[in-house]
């Protein structure tokens, strides 16, 4: 079952629905999906998700992290708004994730829907970790949390391109942000990867923001990414 139309998920990192619409009018037919987060969702609510889901599959990236019943309600509400992909934190634990895996099965009877677990935020490095995490490296946390996700029955992960290598043995649907064309600057992303490298390493979909949003020729840029995948 496919959750996106092609591997390019556009991160709609803009402040207004007008800006978002302008971009989608221009490139909506070319992208595999569109990612929205609190920046737009809290401002415009569920109707924004509904509207954009008519253009492309919507990835609601609100990274839910709460008690199991609250996470399930949040995920269900996102689905009802029109989301095809949503993110939750793996750190919420096995009980929460197992409940979400059952919910995912239920919702897939209605239409394709995937829950993506986030392990360790890529903005965290060994040096900037909260102290109680210090006895393990970032990589070990990612390994352990991805195994937890797998045990829960969920098969969706958001991970950095560099984590793909040690996750490749698992049949996860892997969504990778931090993508840059070789001509781009990394900006605030610490560890970036080209679309080609990420797809070769086992990504199923890529989250791409500024490379497309700041391009003077966004359609050409998307084409370039798709051709390189
Ligand atoms: O502009 P850029 O391509 O760096 O945008 C990346 C997008 O992916 C942003 O929306 C960012 O919030 C998101 N993201 C990320 N790293 C993660 C998870 C999500 O960059 N680990």
PDB file of N, CA, C and O and ligand atoms in Angstrom, residues 11 13 35 61 63 120-122 158 177-180 187-189 207-211, ligand 1:
ATOM      1  N   UNK A  11       7.775  19.996   2.797  1.00  0.00           N
ATOM      2  CA  UNK A  11       7.529  20.565   4.131  1.00  0.00           C
ATOM      3  C   UNK A  11       7.035  21.991   3.944  1.00  0.00           C
ATOM      4  O   UNK A  11       7.772  22.870   3.505  1.00  0.00           O
ATOM      5  N   UNK A  13       6.779  24.809   5.347  1.00  0.00           N
ATOM      6  CA  UNK A  13       7.249  25.644   6.455  1.00  0.00           C
ATOM      7  C   UNK A  13       7.057  27.122   6.117  1.00  0.00           C
ATOM      8  O   UNK A  13       8.014  27.856   5.855  1.00  0.00           O
ATOM      9  N   UNK A  35       3.747  18.175   3.993  1.00  0.00           N
ATOM     10  CA  UNK A  35       3.859  18.094   5.453  1.00  0.00           C
ATOM     11  C   UNK A  35       3.491  19.429   6.096  1.00  0.00           C
ATOM     12  O   UNK A  35       4.005  20.476   5.707  1.00  0.00           O
ATOM     13  N   UNK A  61       2.626  16.665  11.057  1.00  0.00           N
ATOM     14  CA  UNK A  61       3.833  16.444  11.866  1.00  0.00           C
ATOM     15  C   UNK A  61       3.729  17.204  13.185  1.00  0.00           C
ATOM     16  O   UNK A  61       4.404  18.212  13.388  1.00  0.00           O
ATOM     17  N   UNK A  63       4.032  15.473  16.143  1.00  0.00           N
ATOM     18  CA  UNK A  63       4.856  14.674  17.087  1.00  0.00           C
ATOM     19  C   UNK A  63       4.167  14.481  18.441  1.00  0.00           C
ATOM     20  O   UNK A  63       4.636  14.957  19.475  1.00  0.00           O
ATOM     21  N   UNK A 120      14.803   9.704  18.146  1.00  0.00           N
ATOM     22  CA  UNK A 120      15.538  10.793  18.806  1.00  0.00           C
ATOM     23  C   UNK A 120      15.603  11.957  17.823  1.00  0.00           C
ATOM     24  O   UNK A 120      15.994  11.764  16.670  1.00  0.00           O
ATOM     25  N   UNK A 121      15.207  13.123  18.283  1.00  0.00           N
ATOM     26  CA  UNK A 121      15.211  14.293  17.394  1.00  0.00           C
ATOM     27  C   UNK A 121      16.611  14.509  16.826  1.00  0.00           C
ATOM     28  O   UNK A 121      17.602  14.397  17.560  1.00  0.00           O
ATOM     29  N   UNK A 122      16.673  14.830  15.554  1.00  0.00           N
ATOM     30  CA  UNK A 122      17.996  14.986  14.945  1.00  0.00           C
ATOM     31  C   UNK A 122      18.710  16.241  15.436  1.00  0.00           C
ATOM     32  O   UNK A 122      19.899  16.401  15.207  1.00  0.00           O
ATOM     33  N   UNK A 158      10.356   8.068  11.264  1.00  0.00           N
ATOM     34  CA  UNK A 158      11.066   9.218  10.713  1.00  0.00           C
ATOM     35  C   UNK A 158      12.504   9.059  11.187  1.00  0.00           C
ATOM     36  O   UNK A 158      12.740   8.821  12.372  1.00  0.00           O
ATOM     37  N   UNK A 177      14.001  13.337   6.643  1.00  0.00           N
ATOM     38  CA  UNK A 177      14.225  14.784   6.436  1.00  0.00           C
ATOM     39  C   UNK A 177      15.730  15.069   6.366  1.00  0.00           C
ATOM     40  O   UNK A 177      16.538  14.149   6.447  1.00  0.00           O
ATOM     41  N   UNK A 178      16.079  16.338   6.225  1.00  0.00           N
ATOM     42  CA  UNK A 178      17.505  16.695   6.167  1.00  0.00           C
ATOM     43  C   UNK A 178      18.072  16.379   4.796  1.00  0.00           C
ATOM     44  O   UNK A 178      19.182  15.886   4.653  1.00  0.00           O
ATOM     45  N   UNK A 179      17.278  16.654   3.765  1.00  0.00           N
ATOM     46  CA  UNK A 179      17.674  16.339   2.387  1.00  0.00           C
ATOM     47  C   UNK A 179      18.174  17.611   1.691  1.00  0.00           C
ATOM     48  O   UNK A 179      17.533  18.661   1.779  1.00  0.00           O
ATOM     49  N   UNK A 180      19.296  17.501   1.055  1.00  0.00           N
ATOM     50  CA  UNK A 180      19.857  18.630   0.301  1.00  0.00           C
ATOM     51  C   UNK A 180      20.396  18.147  -1.030  1.00  0.00           C
ATOM     52  O   UNK A 180      21.023  17.086  -1.090  1.00  0.00           O
ATOM     53  N   UNK A 187      22.418  24.743   5.821  1.00  0.00           N
ATOM     54  CA  UNK A 187      21.686  25.621   6.763  1.00  0.00           C
ATOM     55  C   UNK A 187      21.735  25.033   8.178  1.00  0.00           C
ATOM     56  O   UNK A 187      22.788  24.590   8.589  1.00  0.00           O
ATOM     57  N   UNK A 188      20.610  24.992   8.905  1.00  0.00           N
ATOM     58  CA  UNK A 188      20.701  24.532  10.300  1.00  0.00           C
ATOM     59  C   UNK A 188      20.658  23.013  10.448  1.00  0.00           C
ATOM     60  O   UNK A 188      20.696  22.501  11.557  1.00  0.00           O
ATOM     61  N   UNK A 189      20.539  22.285   9.363  1.00  0.00           N
ATOM     62  CA  UNK A 189      20.567  20.830   9.459  1.00  0.00           C
ATOM     63  C   UNK A 189      22.015  20.398   9.684  1.00  0.00           C
ATOM     64  O   UNK A 189      22.916  20.856   9.001  1.00  0.00           O
ATOM     65  N   UNK A 207      11.502  14.187   3.194  1.00  0.00           N
ATOM     66  CA  UNK A 207      10.869  15.467   3.533  1.00  0.00           C
ATOM     67  C   UNK A 207      11.797  16.569   3.050  1.00  0.00           C
ATOM     68  O   UNK A 207      12.957  16.624   3.457  1.00  0.00           O
ATOM     69  N   UNK A 208      11.291  17.416   2.181  1.00  0.00           N
ATOM     70  CA  UNK A 208      12.127  18.477   1.621  1.00  0.00           C
ATOM     71  C   UNK A 208      11.422  19.811   1.819  1.00  0.00           C
ATOM     72  O   UNK A 208      10.275  19.978   1.419  1.00  0.00           O
ATOM     73  N   UNK A 209      12.113  20.732   2.462  1.00  0.00           N
ATOM     74  CA  UNK A 209      11.536  22.052   2.717  1.00  0.00           C
ATOM     75  C   UNK A 209      12.212  23.123   1.894  1.00  0.00           C
ATOM     76  O   UNK A 209      11.846  23.378   0.734  1.00  0.00           O
ATOM     77  N   UNK A 210      13.237  23.715   2.500  1.00  0.00           N
ATOM     78  CA  UNK A 210      13.829  24.913   1.898  1.00  0.00           C
ATOM     79  C   UNK A 210      14.394  24.717   0.507  1.00  0.00           C
ATOM     80  O   UNK A 210      14.383  25.651  -0.300  1.00  0.00           O
ATOM     81  N   UNK A 211      14.888  23.521   0.210  1.00  0.00           N
ATOM     82  CA  UNK A 211      15.429  23.284  -1.135  1.00  0.00           C
ATOM     83  C   UNK A 211      14.373  23.601  -2.200  1.00  0.00           C
ATOM     84  O   UNK A 211      14.687  24.148  -3.257  1.00  0.00           O
TER      85      UNK A 211
HETATM   86  O1  LIG B   1      14.022  22.981   5.036  1.00  0.00           O
HETATM   87  P1  LIG B   1      14.338  21.562   5.369  1.00  0.00           P
HETATM   88  O2  LIG B   1      14.374  20.644   4.169  1.00  0.00           O
HETATM   89  O3  LIG B   1      15.548  21.425   6.261  1.00  0.00           O
HETATM   90  O4  LIG B   1      13.042  21.104   6.216  1.00  0.00           O
HETATM   91  C1  LIG B   1      13.021  19.939   6.897  1.00  0.00           C
HETATM   92  C2  LIG B   1      11.675  19.705   7.488  1.00  0.00           C
HETATM   93  O5  LIG B   1      11.702  18.457   8.136  1.00  0.00           O
HETATM   94  C3  LIG B   1      11.244  20.727   8.532  1.00  0.00           C
HETATM   95  O6  LIG B   1       9.827  20.857   8.444  1.00  0.00           O
HETATM   96  C4  LIG B   1      11.627  20.078   9.853  1.00  0.00           C
HETATM   97  O7  LIG B   1      10.777  20.450  10.908  1.00  0.00           O
HETATM   98  C5  LIG B   1      11.424  18.607   9.524  1.00  0.00           C
HETATM   99  N1  LIG B   1      12.213  17.671  10.321  1.00  0.00           N
HETATM  100  C6  LIG B   1      13.585  17.681  10.362  1.00  0.00           C
HETATM  101  N2  LIG B   1      14.266  16.772  11.115  1.00  0.00           N
HETATM  102  C7  LIG B   1      13.593  15.860  11.812  1.00  0.00           C
HETATM  103  C8  LIG B   1      12.216  15.817  11.758  1.00  0.00           C
HETATM  104  C9  LIG B   1      11.538  16.744  10.994  1.00  0.00           C
HETATM  105  O8  LIG B   1      14.199  18.505   9.724  1.00  0.00           O
HETATM  106  N3  LIG B   1      14.256  14.957  12.485  1.00  0.00           N
END
